[in-house]
PDB file of C-alpha atoms in Angstrom:
ATOM      1  CA  HIS A  13     176.497 154.871 141.918  1.00 35.00           C
ATOM      2  CA  ARG A  14     174.492 157.628 140.262  1.00 41.00           C
ATOM      3  CA  SER A  15     171.664 156.572 137.982  1.00 40.00           C
ATOM      4  CA  PRO A  16     171.773 157.875 134.420  1.00 42.00           C
ATOM      5  CA  HIS A  17     169.677 160.896 133.616  1.00 42.00           C
ATOM      6  CA  THR A  18     167.810 161.635 130.449  1.00 45.00           C
ATOM      7  CA  SER A  19     165.076 163.968 129.304  1.00 44.00           C
ATOM      8  CA  TRP A  20     163.529 161.325 127.040  1.00 46.00           C
ATOM      9  CA  GLY A  21     161.907 159.007 129.487  1.00 51.00           C
ATOM     10  CA  GLY A  22     164.843 157.297 131.190  1.00 56.00           C
ATOM     11  CA  PRO A  23     165.612 157.491 134.904  1.00 65.00           C
ATOM     12  CA  VAL A  24     166.023 160.991 136.278  1.00 67.00           C
ATOM     13  CA  ASP A  25     168.778 161.836 138.750  1.00 87.00           C
ATOM     14  CA  GLU A  26     166.565 163.541 141.335  1.00 90.00           C
ATOM     15  CA  GLU A  27     169.491 164.818 143.429  1.00 91.00           C
ATOM     16  CA  LEU A  28     171.107 166.508 140.443  1.00 94.00           C
ATOM     17  CA  VAL A  29     167.751 167.914 139.316  1.00 94.00           C
ATOM     18  CA  ALA A  30     167.230 169.378 142.804  1.00 95.00           C
ATOM     19  CA  VAL A  31     170.700 170.944 142.836  1.00 95.00           C
ATOM     20  CA  TRP A  32     170.230 172.477 139.368  1.00 96.00           C
ATOM     21  CA  ALA A  33     166.832 173.803 140.524  1.00 96.00           C
ATOM     22  CA  ALA A  34     168.602 175.424 143.490  1.00 96.00           C
ATOM     23  CA  VAL A  35     171.166 176.982 141.131  1.00 97.00           C
ATOM     24  CA  LEU A  36     168.327 178.294 138.949  1.00 97.00           C
ATOM     25  CA  GLN A  37     166.549 179.825 141.953  1.00 95.00           C
ATOM     26  CA  ALA A  38     169.803 181.314 143.250  1.00 96.00           C
ATOM     27  CA  GLU A  39     170.696 182.857 139.889  1.00 97.00           C
ATOM     28  CA  ALA A  40     167.188 184.312 139.606  1.00 96.00           C
ATOM     29  CA  ALA A  41     167.656 185.817 143.069  1.00 95.00           C
ATOM     30  CA  MET A  42     170.986 187.243 141.914  1.00 96.00           C
ATOM     31  CA  THR A  43     169.403 189.087 138.989  1.00 96.00           C
ATOM     32  CA  TYR A  44     166.825 190.487 141.410  1.00 96.00           C
ATOM     33  CA  ALA A  45     169.519 191.591 143.876  1.00 96.00           C
ATOM     34  CA  TYR A  46     171.564 193.302 141.172  1.00 97.00           C
ATOM     35  CA  ALA A  47     168.446 195.025 139.800  1.00 96.00           C
ATOM     36  CA  ILE A  48     167.746 196.424 143.266  1.00 96.00           C
ATOM     37  CA  ALA A  49     171.342 197.231 144.252  1.00 97.00           C
ATOM     38  CA  GLY A  50     172.663 198.502 140.919  1.00 96.00           C
ATOM     39  CA  PRO A  51     170.934 201.894 140.858  1.00 96.00           C
ATOM     40  CA  ARG A  52     171.933 202.495 144.484  1.00 97.00           C
ATOM     41  CA  LEU A  53     175.641 201.907 143.915  1.00 97.00           C
ATOM     42  CA  ALA A  54     178.131 204.673 143.335  1.00 95.00           C
ATOM     43  CA  GLU A  55     178.278 205.693 139.689  1.00 94.00           C
ATOM     44  CA  ALA A  56     181.737 204.134 139.241  1.00 93.00           C
ATOM     45  CA  GLU A  57     180.423 200.707 140.374  1.00 96.00           C
ATOM     46  CA  ARG A  58     177.303 200.567 138.226  1.00 97.00           C
ATOM     47  CA  SER A  59     178.946 199.221 135.065  1.00 96.00           C
ATOM     48  CA  GLU A  60     180.512 196.384 137.084  1.00 96.00           C
ATOM     49  CA  ALA A  61     177.101 195.614 138.583  1.00 97.00           C
ATOM     50  CA  ALA A  62     175.436 195.746 135.155  1.00 97.00           C
ATOM     51  CA  ALA A  63     177.971 193.269 133.766  1.00 97.00           C
ATOM     52  CA  ALA A  64     177.401 190.965 136.744  1.00 97.00           C
ATOM     53  CA  TYR A  65     173.633 191.225 136.212  1.00 97.00           C
ATOM     54  CA  ASP A  66     174.086 190.129 132.593  1.00 98.00           C
ATOM     55  CA  ASP A  67     176.342 187.243 133.682  1.00 97.00           C
ATOM     56  CA  HIS A  68     173.744 186.094 136.221  1.00 97.00           C
ATOM     57  CA  GLU A  69     171.005 186.210 133.576  1.00 97.00           C
ATOM     58  CA  ARG A  70     173.119 183.961 131.338  1.00 97.00           C
ATOM     59  CA  ALA A  71     173.873 181.628 134.255  1.00 97.00           C
ATOM     60  CA  ARG A  72     170.158 181.492 135.142  1.00 97.00           C
ATOM     61  CA  ASP A  73     169.292 180.565 131.567  1.00 96.00           C
ATOM     62  CA  ALA A  74     172.056 177.926 131.468  1.00 96.00           C
ATOM     63  CA  ALA A  75     170.789 176.437 134.742  1.00 96.00           C
ATOM     64  CA  LEU A  76     167.289 176.217 133.277  1.00 96.00           C
ATOM     65  CA  LEU A  77     168.660 174.412 130.221  1.00 96.00           C
ATOM     66  CA  ALA A  78     170.632 171.986 132.401  1.00 95.00           C
ATOM     67  CA  LEU A  79     167.610 171.346 134.600  1.00 95.00           C
ATOM     68  CA  THR A  80     165.233 170.634 131.750  1.00 94.00           C
ATOM     69  CA  ALA A  81     167.840 168.536 129.906  1.00 93.00           C
ATOM     70  CA  LEU A  82     167.903 166.285 132.971  1.00 92.00           C
ATOM     71  CA  GLY A  83     164.137 165.889 132.801  1.00 91.00           C
ATOM     72  CA  GLY A  84     163.399 168.342 135.593  1.00 91.00           C
ATOM     73  CA  ALA A  85     160.335 170.539 135.423  1.00 90.00           C
ATOM     74  CA  GLU A  86     160.801 174.272 135.101  1.00 89.00           C
ATOM     75  CA  PRO A  87     160.003 175.656 138.567  1.00 89.00           C
ATOM     76  CA  ALA A  88     158.048 178.821 139.180  1.00 89.00           C
ATOM     77  CA  ILE A  89     160.522 181.650 139.769  1.00 88.00           C
ATOM     78  CA  PRO A  90     159.354 184.310 142.227  1.00 86.00           C
ATOM     79  CA  THR A  91     159.220 187.875 140.993  1.00 84.00           C
ATOM     80  CA  PHE A  92     160.205 189.099 144.467  1.00 85.00           C
ATOM     81  CA  PHE A  93     162.914 187.876 146.824  1.00 90.00           C
ATOM     82  CA  GLU A  94     163.363 188.862 150.448  1.00 89.00           C
ATOM     83  CA  LEU A  95     166.592 190.812 150.793  1.00 91.00           C
ATOM     84  CA  PRO A  96     168.978 190.145 153.689  1.00 89.00           C
ATOM     85  CA  ASN A  97     169.462 193.847 154.424  1.00 90.00           C
ATOM     86  CA  GLU A  98     168.120 197.300 153.608  1.00 92.00           C
ATOM     87  CA  VAL A  99     169.395 198.747 150.353  1.00 95.00           C
ATOM     88  CA  GLY A 100     169.134 202.517 150.501  1.00 95.00           C
ATOM     89  CA  THR A 101     172.772 203.564 150.289  1.00 96.00           C
ATOM     90  CA  PRO A 102     175.781 202.536 148.204  1.00 97.00           C
ATOM     91  CA  ALA A 103     177.297 200.805 151.258  1.00 97.00           C
ATOM     92  CA  GLN A 104     174.091 198.826 151.832  1.00 97.00           C
ATOM     93  CA  ALA A 105     173.969 197.913 148.142  1.00 97.00           C
ATOM     94  CA  ARG A 106     177.542 196.591 148.318  1.00 97.00           C
ATOM     95  CA  GLN A 107     176.647 194.680 151.496  1.00 96.00           C
ATOM     96  CA  LEU A 108     173.684 193.074 149.717  1.00 96.00           C
ATOM     97  CA  LEU A 109     175.797 192.004 146.752  1.00 97.00           C
ATOM     98  CA  ALA A 110     178.590 190.679 148.984  1.00 96.00           C
ATOM     99  CA  THR A 111     176.051 188.622 150.955  1.00 95.00           C
ATOM    100  CA  VAL A 112     174.164 187.148 148.008  1.00 95.00           C
ATOM    101  CA  GLU A 113     177.334 186.357 146.048  1.00 95.00           C
ATOM    102  CA  SER A 114     178.690 184.556 149.135  1.00 94.00           C
ATOM    103  CA  ARG A 115     175.474 182.548 149.366  1.00 93.00           C
ATOM    104  CA  LEU A 116     175.657 181.745 145.662  1.00 95.00           C
ATOM    105  CA  ALA A 117     179.138 180.270 146.111  1.00 94.00           C
ATOM    106  CA  VAL A 118     177.640 177.747 148.542  1.00 93.00           C
ATOM    107  CA  VAL A 119     174.962 176.745 146.022  1.00 95.00           C
ATOM    108  CA  TYR A 120     177.632 176.159 143.385  1.00 96.00           C
ATOM    109  CA  ALA A 121     179.667 174.125 145.895  1.00 94.00           C
ATOM    110  CA  ASP A 122     176.609 171.861 146.233  1.00 95.00           C
ATOM    111  CA  LEU A 123     176.560 171.567 142.440  1.00 96.00           C
ATOM    112  CA  ILE A 124     180.203 170.465 142.417  1.00 95.00           C
ATOM    113  CA  ALA A 125     179.364 167.692 144.872  1.00 93.00           C
ATOM    114  CA  ALA A 126     176.365 166.519 142.822  1.00 94.00           C
ATOM    115  CA  LEU A 127     177.974 166.554 139.365  1.00 93.00           C
ATOM    116  CA  PRO A 128     179.939 163.639 137.942  1.00 90.00           C
ATOM    117  CA  LEU A 129     183.678 164.294 138.157  1.00 91.00           C
ATOM    118  CA  ALA A 130     184.059 165.094 134.450  1.00 90.00           C
ATOM    119  CA  GLU A 131     181.348 167.792 134.651  1.00 90.00           C
ATOM    120  CA  ARG A 132     182.406 169.633 137.808  1.00 94.00           C
ATOM    121  CA  GLN A 133     184.071 172.591 136.076  1.00 94.00           C
ATOM    122  CA  THR A 134     180.714 174.399 135.817  1.00 93.00           C
ATOM    123  CA  GLY A 135     180.271 174.273 139.577  1.00 94.00           C
ATOM    124  CA  LEU A 136     183.878 175.218 140.218  1.00 94.00           C
ATOM    125  CA  ASP A 137     183.607 178.211 137.892  1.00 95.00           C
ATOM    126  CA  GLY A 138     180.449 179.269 139.749  1.00 95.00           C
ATOM    127  CA  VAL A 139     182.145 179.043 143.158  1.00 94.00           C
ATOM    128  CA  LEU A 140     185.204 180.974 141.999  1.00 93.00           C
ATOM    129  CA  THR A 141     183.242 183.726 140.243  1.00 95.00           C
ATOM    130  CA  ALA A 142     180.767 184.182 143.097  1.00 95.00           C
ATOM    131  CA  THR A 143     183.574 184.248 145.667  1.00 93.00           C
ATOM    132  CA  GLU A 144     185.584 186.723 143.625  1.00 93.00           C
ATOM    133  CA  ARG A 145     182.571 189.021 143.293  1.00 96.00           C
ATOM    134  CA  ALA A 146     181.640 188.662 146.966  1.00 95.00           C
ATOM    135  CA  VAL A 147     185.135 189.724 148.018  1.00 94.00           C
ATOM    136  CA  ALA A 148     185.090 192.576 145.492  1.00 95.00           C
ATOM    137  CA  TRP A 149     181.826 193.843 147.045  1.00 96.00           C
ATOM    138  CA  GLY A 150     183.344 193.665 150.531  1.00 94.00           C
ATOM    139  CA  ALA A 151     182.717 190.157 151.887  1.00 92.00           C
ATOM    140  CA  PRO A 152     185.418 188.401 153.864  1.00 88.00           C
ATOM    141  CA  PRO A 153     187.085 185.627 151.850  1.00 78.00           C
ATOM    142  CA  GLY A 154     185.295 182.912 153.831  1.00 69.00           C
ATOM    143  CA  PRO A 155     186.009 179.201 153.405  1.00 65.00           C
ATOM    144  CA  TRP A 156     187.410 179.546 149.887  1.00 54.00           C
ATOM    145  CA  GLY A 157     190.655 181.210 150.940  1.00 48.00           C
ATOM    146  CA  ALA A 158     192.048 184.679 150.472  1.00 43.00           C
ATOM    147  CA  MET A 159     190.981 185.161 146.883  1.00 46.00           C
ATOM    148  CA  GLU A 160     191.483 188.528 145.331  1.00 44.00           C
ATOM    149  CA  PRO A 161     189.441 189.893 142.427  1.00 43.00           C
ATOM    150  CA  THR A 162     191.035 189.209 139.066  1.00 46.00           C
ATOM    151  CA  PRO A 163     192.383 192.435 137.539  1.00 47.00           C
ATOM    152  CA  THR A 164     190.468 193.462 134.425  1.00 45.00           C
TER     153      THR A 164
END
């Protein structure tokens, strides 16, 4: 049974705080990755990357709010993240985004497992969006099935 969590002095759910902190770190890494990859993408892909960057900023801010609402301390966010590959060409930029979006889906899967049943939609939305973007940038579908990007 999960202990209740409050930001006003009651017990803190340390597992949930840790998972939200991981989401916050991952979303901060995503904004970094898109800032690096975006200018290196083909012109036609840059608006999609810019929209994803904005979405990741909003998700980062929402994760910070969730974390602090649970009584968690705001962690220091690095200003630099080690990238999994070189990013000098459009293909390498797409590879970076496919990789980091795939990794983000795993972080959101951890959130689903940590959240109470009634609150799991946030984690599910994160998994689906990250997986959709990863596949759109060229990642294989992975464990989430053969998802195709949603037509816009």
